[in-house]
Amino acid sequence: MVRKKQLLYFILAAVIFLAADLWMYSSLTSSFSRYVQERDYNEVRLFVQTAPEDEADVGEWIQGVHSVIPGSQALYFTYDENLFDFSPAQYSGNEISSILTSLENTADLKNGFDSAYYLEAVILDTSSRVTYNGALVDAQLFIAPVIDENGYEARGALLIAVPTGAASAYSNLLMTLAIGAAVAFLLISWVVSFSRDAVTGFMVLGLFIIVGIFVAYPLIEAIRLSFTQDGSFSLAKWRLALSPSYIVALWGSLRLGVSTATASTILGFLIAFLVERTSFKRKKVVSTLATMPVISPPFSLSLSIILLFGNNGLISKQLLHLNTVSIYGLGGLTLVQSISMFPIAFLTISGVLRQIDSTVEDASLDLSASRWQTFTNITFPLAVPGILSAWMLVFTNSLADFANPLLLSGNLRVLSTEAYMMVTGRMNDLGGGAVLSFLLLMPTVTAFMVQRFWVSRKSFVTVTGKPSTTLTELTNTKVRNALSVFVWAVLGFILMLYLTIVAGAFVVNWGIDYSFTLANWKAIPDSWDSIVSTLTLAAIATPLAGIIAMVGAMLIVRKKFPGKRLLEVLMMTPYAIPGTLIGIAYVIAFNRQPLLLVGTGAIIVINYVIRELPVGLENGITALHQIDPSIEEAAQDLGADVPTVFRTIVLPLVRPAFISSMSYTFVRAMTAVSAIIFLVSAKWYHLTIKILSYSENLRFGLASVLCTILIVIILGVFSLLQVLVKDNRLTQKTISSR
Amino acid sequence: MEKKSVSVTLNDVTKRFKNIKGKEDVIAVKGADFVVEGGELVTLLGPSGCGKTTTLRMIAGFELPTKGSIHIGEEDVTFLPPNKRDTATMFQSYGLFPHMSVHDNVAYGLKLRKVEHKEINRRVQEALDLVGLGTYGDRAPGKLSGGQQQRVALARSLIVAPAVLLLDEPLSNLDALLREQMRVEIRRIQKSLSITAVYVTHDRVEAMSLSDRVIVMKDGVIRQIGSPDLIYEEPNSRFVAGFVGKAAFLPVTVTGIQGTGYTCRLLEKDVPVATSAFQAKEGEKGVLMARPESLRVVEKGQGYIDGRVKMNVYLGNSLESFIQTPFGELLVQIDDPHSKRVFPEGEEVSIDFSPDRVRLLAESEE
């Protein structure tokens, strides 16, 4: 509701501020450009005093002008006493002579020469452009007299073009800041004057600014750079990316994705079925073990697979003496990825299986179907949407995975690592890396869309009446035993992989010398800085991500404001984007003023927060939907303002979601690789990158030590947070609902 | 908790909800214009979707009016957020804070007002005693019965001594017996504290028994405002008549006008009618509204409408006799049936009424 008086005040305030803003901008730029001009003027005057006495040396002197006054070009005139005129003699570049051609017969040039005759250096009014550092930039023209040894007469004159690069960069920065200040002022005063509830307005504004700067802006910059070559529009990068040499990598990514997704889904389904739909006893243990790989650092499984099955692996070499089979490549990668990612499938599918009401199975059995028929006709079809979305999720994750391919891809080329090579390798091509990551985005987004709009629509679950508490046994003892033996074997294998890492930490030189040592533990003091910075950054990001996600969830679920849908989409976007792309986009977007963040710890924290926001947001939204809105309304009605309602009511009520999204963020921050690898700096280093460099240098002992440390820290913090979730005596069942 | 009673004034308040995905805008409340006097309990009564809850939520500040203004006392609160208004709402679902004990729930409003700790404890105890839950302070709200939760919500609202108490169908989640108890309780407390109160319900018995005045709403429009007695006896339309009680509507034609009264032709008989809801012209069609308790079953040919007893339903203190007539089935309520003559099912009878117990209404169904 816009009221006239407020609108008037707003417009008045806006006009005054804009005028002041403009005035400050123009006086700052003009004073700075005057300062630059004066400095250049003085430099030019100093330069002409260094003129050699011998006319023969003038050529060399002129050539050196661009190093004395950076990027400048000069043209030397001799003074002809007979003609009373200056005539061009020497020049330092072709550009300056064409500038002279354009100045020919102008009053500007004539005035310049007149002044030179009276031993006065002048700044010309005509502006020009010269090439500096490969780009055409604005330049200021000067004419300065070269005075003879007596100091009375000009024996010649110099026309010098000095690039005004510094001034224009400064003026651009000022412009950005001035526009930024204006936008910020307008938005803030808009919220203050028109929103009934200013705090909510500021929260919405804050979130929009966060996602605008840290989600939309980097992606737009990355897209822009991907279409740019040498400062102008070009399709060259896309042409390169779609050339056969990179299509191979896309093909590799897709093959890996399909095989990993299929293997993980099958494995996940079997375990989920055993846990959710049979009378199997040790469900808790199996579920816990099966989710382990989710919280372990990304290199750990690759590392132990290399230790066991690599070229010098314990099993492949020492036990089986295999020399022909290599773990590097599609097979090994599929194995490692499947083990790391089947928990995703397991969690998704067990969620769906748990919701299938066993009365429908009872009904089927009652209608004299066999157990196998019941499974194939009832249970399995009901689980299909869950299975499909599990497949899609794993597929997306496999494509985005960066850590495992980096160590294990061998001859298989995949896009995520190719993008990394493109950026860090010889080519140092950020735009190219961005293009390859975009290529990766297409199958990912397709899978995401299919999952979101097609699979979820086909979901059958939820349309059941009163759920039955008993479980119908669909397996006979034989099948169940076979299934549990298989599942135990898989889990045993996973456990063995972790134990291998621990073992690796105590061995002198894996593959060659298996004697016991504690020498590897020097990795801890060596990497102490990285351990501290990894923990610090994760500890900062964790509560931030949690709070922002919960505030976002509250705004989206409970408040009405324009652009809500857009905000939600922007907040969810990072979920679908591979880490490699986010990392590259951040490097592209935040490497210059006023947002010079590359190399700071802040960019890493921001990256964690932004990337884990979607999961926290979903958790928060789900939790809030289960809470009766009148609880918050009652609090507000009793006099609590929006922040108080959030602090005293919303946050305590969504605490389980809050804490679980915080623990998720923490784990992900501790195990991050794909985006972080572009963002770490000497000062802010990450343990996983350290593990990677140790592994690449075949220093497996040191890598194992760090891996073990990381796992211990994560497990510690994770269980601490789990304890916190459990301690909610009142909230458990008392949330009233309509 | 004593405070001067203040009035609530709605001035041409309209609420339009923006369309969602191609649907048309919904006008939830249209030109609501009424005053709730200080210390008065006014009920907003109407079928679901009539805009009564939206009206209440605008008074509380949870919704903003699209048009019009709302005053509490002298203060214009139209654009104030709920926390800046001196109102307290009791919600249909109570809205108790599940993560706080009963004591903390009730104390919440005082804590926000930075009342001293000892004072809070004293007043919470007082409030809990008032609603008969003095010993329940340590319980979690989830461990209480519906009626107890309701009373905690009441105590929580009353403790901040609001100028206006807003009640949004507070009894609809309770069973019948408890509902009656709470109704009396709410009325007692409201009267003793003489708080201005607005009560929303779709239950006409609740509305009748609680209110000083009733506002009947339909489709966002206020249809009639008046005391329960007035609304029941002198409804201004068929809708109001039917919504606040059972009624028979007998189609008639106006044949004569005598001052404020009319003569109407019902079938072949002329009926003198004392009151009318509208200015009828001669020859105009209308309906006679008759309450079941004002109808009598008499011998065939002795009343206005002939018919046959279809079914008798014995209810203890009364008997409902369904009579098949040319206007369809009409209900006659016979109070204290043991002292009256009851015609058995199947018998040919006639329905009679005294002219001052019927009211002429416009023909329109509305």
PDB file of N, CA, C and O in Angstrom, chain A residues 6 38 48 65 74 84 91 179 191 228 249 258 338 374 452 479 481 527 548 594 602 653 677 691 721 733:
ATOM      1  N   GLN A   6       4.045   9.456   1.736  1.00  0.00           N
ATOM      2  CA  GLN A   6       5.283   8.696   1.830  1.00  0.00           C
ATOM      3  C   GLN A   6       6.028   8.705   0.509  1.00  0.00           C
ATOM      4  O   GLN A   6       7.246   8.838   0.464  1.00  0.00           O
ATOM      5  N   GLU A  38      48.226  16.526 -14.138  1.00  0.00           N
ATOM      6  CA  GLU A  38      49.372  17.309 -13.663  1.00  0.00           C
ATOM      7  C   GLU A  38      50.609  16.452 -13.493  1.00  0.00           C
ATOM      8  O   GLU A  38      51.717  16.840 -13.865  1.00  0.00           O
ATOM      9  N   VAL A  48      61.461  15.658 -21.245  1.00  0.00           N
ATOM     10  CA  VAL A  48      62.101  16.413 -22.320  1.00  0.00           C
ATOM     11  C   VAL A  48      63.453  16.987 -21.888  1.00  0.00           C
ATOM     12  O   VAL A  48      64.334  17.232 -22.702  1.00  0.00           O
ATOM     13  N   VAL A  65      60.730   6.094 -24.484  1.00  0.00           N
ATOM     14  CA  VAL A  65      59.715   6.863 -23.756  1.00  0.00           C
ATOM     15  C   VAL A  65      58.684   5.993 -23.041  1.00  0.00           C
ATOM     16  O   VAL A  65      58.258   6.282 -21.923  1.00  0.00           O
ATOM     17  N   ALA A  74      55.886   8.797 -28.346  1.00  0.00           N
ATOM     18  CA  ALA A  74      56.328  10.164 -28.576  1.00  0.00           C
ATOM     19  C   ALA A  74      56.739  10.387 -30.029  1.00  0.00           C
ATOM     20  O   ALA A  74      57.113   9.448 -30.731  1.00  0.00           O
ATOM     21  N   PHE A  84      60.604  28.903 -39.644  1.00  0.00           N
ATOM     22  CA  PHE A  84      59.920  29.227 -38.377  1.00  0.00           C
ATOM     23  C   PHE A  84      58.868  28.175 -38.040  1.00  0.00           C
ATOM     24  O   PHE A  84      57.758  28.483 -37.667  1.00  0.00           O
ATOM     25  N   TYR A  91      59.851   9.155 -34.601  1.00  0.00           N
ATOM     26  CA  TYR A  91      58.699   8.748 -33.779  1.00  0.00           C
ATOM     27  C   TYR A  91      58.907   7.364 -33.211  1.00  0.00           C
ATOM     28  O   TYR A  91      59.682   6.561 -33.751  1.00  0.00           O
ATOM     29  N   ILE A 179      27.241   4.201  -7.993  1.00  0.00           N
ATOM     30  CA  ILE A 179      25.992   3.525  -8.355  1.00  0.00           C
ATOM     31  C   ILE A 179      25.565   2.603  -7.220  1.00  0.00           C
ATOM     32  O   ILE A 179      24.393   2.559  -6.828  1.00  0.00           O
ATOM     33  N   VAL A 191      12.452   0.450   1.510  1.00  0.00           N
ATOM     34  CA  VAL A 191      11.974  -0.474   2.545  1.00  0.00           C
ATOM     35  C   VAL A 191      11.475   0.303   3.749  1.00  0.00           C
ATOM     36  O   VAL A 191      10.398   0.052   4.274  1.00  0.00           O
ATOM     37  N   THR A 228      33.575 -14.385 -24.561  1.00  0.00           N
ATOM     38  CA  THR A 228      34.484 -13.275 -24.824  1.00  0.00           C
ATOM     39  C   THR A 228      35.863 -13.807 -25.175  1.00  0.00           C
ATOM     40  O   THR A 228      36.333 -14.777 -24.584  1.00  0.00           O
ATOM     41  N   ALA A 249      35.532 -35.820 -23.456  1.00  0.00           N
ATOM     42  CA  ALA A 249      35.438 -35.669 -22.001  1.00  0.00           C
ATOM     43  C   ALA A 249      33.985 -35.676 -21.541  1.00  0.00           C
ATOM     44  O   ALA A 249      33.647 -36.278 -20.519  1.00  0.00           O
ATOM     45  N   VAL A 258      26.412 -42.587 -15.778  1.00  0.00           N
ATOM     46  CA  VAL A 258      25.423 -43.654 -15.956  1.00  0.00           C
ATOM     47  C   VAL A 258      25.837 -44.895 -15.186  1.00  0.00           C
ATOM     48  O   VAL A 258      25.033 -45.481 -14.447  1.00  0.00           O
ATOM     49  N   SER A 338      30.678 -45.268  -6.732  1.00  0.00           N
ATOM     50  CA  SER A 338      29.495 -45.999  -6.260  1.00  0.00           C
ATOM     51  C   SER A 338      29.542 -46.147  -4.753  1.00  0.00           C
ATOM     52  O   SER A 338      28.525 -45.994  -4.076  1.00  0.00           O
ATOM     53  N   THR A 374       3.788 -60.157  -5.330  1.00  0.00           N
ATOM     54  CA  THR A 374       3.498 -58.949  -4.569  1.00  0.00           C
ATOM     55  C   THR A 374       4.643 -57.942  -4.714  1.00  0.00           C
ATOM     56  O   THR A 374       4.438 -56.754  -4.927  1.00  0.00           O
ATOM     57  N   ARG A 452      12.710 -33.187 -10.692  1.00  0.00           N
ATOM     58  CA  ARG A 452      11.827 -32.271  -9.993  1.00  0.00           C
ATOM     59  C   ARG A 452      10.404 -32.292 -10.558  1.00  0.00           C
ATOM     60  O   ARG A 452       9.435 -32.265  -9.830  1.00  0.00           O
ATOM     61  N   VAL A 479      16.217 -66.002   0.869  1.00  0.00           N
ATOM     62  CA  VAL A 479      16.469 -64.731   0.171  1.00  0.00           C
ATOM     63  C   VAL A 479      17.022 -63.703   1.141  1.00  0.00           C
ATOM     64  O   VAL A 479      17.991 -62.998   0.848  1.00  0.00           O
ATOM     65  N   ASN A 481      18.597 -64.146   3.951  1.00  0.00           N
ATOM     66  CA  ASN A 481      19.970 -64.439   4.361  1.00  0.00           C
ATOM     67  C   ASN A 481      20.956 -64.081   3.262  1.00  0.00           C
ATOM     68  O   ASN A 481      22.011 -63.479   3.524  1.00  0.00           O
ATOM     69  N   SER A 527      51.211 -29.637   8.629  1.00  0.00           N
ATOM     70  CA  SER A 527      49.984 -29.089   8.040  1.00  0.00           C
ATOM     71  C   SER A 527      49.159 -28.347   9.069  1.00  0.00           C
ATOM     72  O   SER A 527      47.981 -28.122   8.875  1.00  0.00           O
ATOM     73  N   ILE A 548      21.192 -18.233   7.920  1.00  0.00           N
ATOM     74  CA  ILE A 548      20.668 -17.681   6.668  1.00  0.00           C
ATOM     75  C   ILE A 548      19.605 -18.613   6.091  1.00  0.00           C
ATOM     76  O   ILE A 548      18.554 -18.172   5.635  1.00  0.00           O
ATOM     77  N   PRO A 594      35.425  -3.431  -6.803  1.00  0.00           N
ATOM     78  CA  PRO A 594      35.389  -3.341  -5.344  1.00  0.00           C
ATOM     79  C   PRO A 594      35.145  -4.666  -4.641  1.00  0.00           C
ATOM     80  O   PRO A 594      35.018  -4.670  -3.436  1.00  0.00           O
ATOM     81  N   ALA A 602      37.388 -15.006   3.323  1.00  0.00           N
ATOM     82  CA  ALA A 602      35.962 -14.684   3.171  1.00  0.00           C
ATOM     83  C   ALA A 602      35.355 -15.405   1.975  1.00  0.00           C
ATOM     84  O   ALA A 602      34.246 -15.950   2.059  1.00  0.00           O
ATOM     85  N   LEU A 653      11.816 -23.955  17.458  1.00  0.00           N
ATOM     86  CA  LEU A 653      10.921 -24.971  16.906  1.00  0.00           C
ATOM     87  C   LEU A 653      11.554 -25.711  15.727  1.00  0.00           C
ATOM     88  O   LEU A 653      11.264 -26.878  15.504  1.00  0.00           O
ATOM     89  N   ILE A 677      39.204 -25.710  -4.516  1.00  0.00           N
ATOM     90  CA  ILE A 677      40.540 -25.848  -5.102  1.00  0.00           C
ATOM     91  C   ILE A 677      40.916 -24.606  -5.908  1.00  0.00           C
ATOM     92  O   ILE A 677      42.085 -24.275  -6.056  1.00  0.00           O
ATOM     93  N   ILE A 691      45.747 -33.073   1.146  1.00  0.00           N
ATOM     94  CA  ILE A 691      45.689 -34.518   0.936  1.00  0.00           C
ATOM     95  C   ILE A 691      45.872 -34.823  -0.549  1.00  0.00           C
ATOM     96  O   ILE A 691      46.608 -35.733  -0.934  1.00  0.00           O
ATOM     97  N   LEU A 721      26.787 -32.731  17.292  1.00  0.00           N
ATOM     98  CA  LEU A 721      25.576 -32.064  16.811  1.00  0.00           C
ATOM     99  C   LEU A 721      24.383 -33.007  16.883  1.00  0.00           C
ATOM    100  O   LEU A 721      23.265 -32.586  17.166  1.00  0.00           O
ATOM    101  N   LYS A 733       6.789 -34.065  20.230  1.00  0.00           N
ATOM    102  CA  LYS A 733       5.483 -34.470  19.697  1.00  0.00           C
ATOM    103  C   LYS A 733       4.404 -33.427  19.922  1.00  0.00           C
ATOM    104  O   LYS A 733       3.247 -33.655  19.660  1.00  0.00           O
TER     105      LYS A 733
END
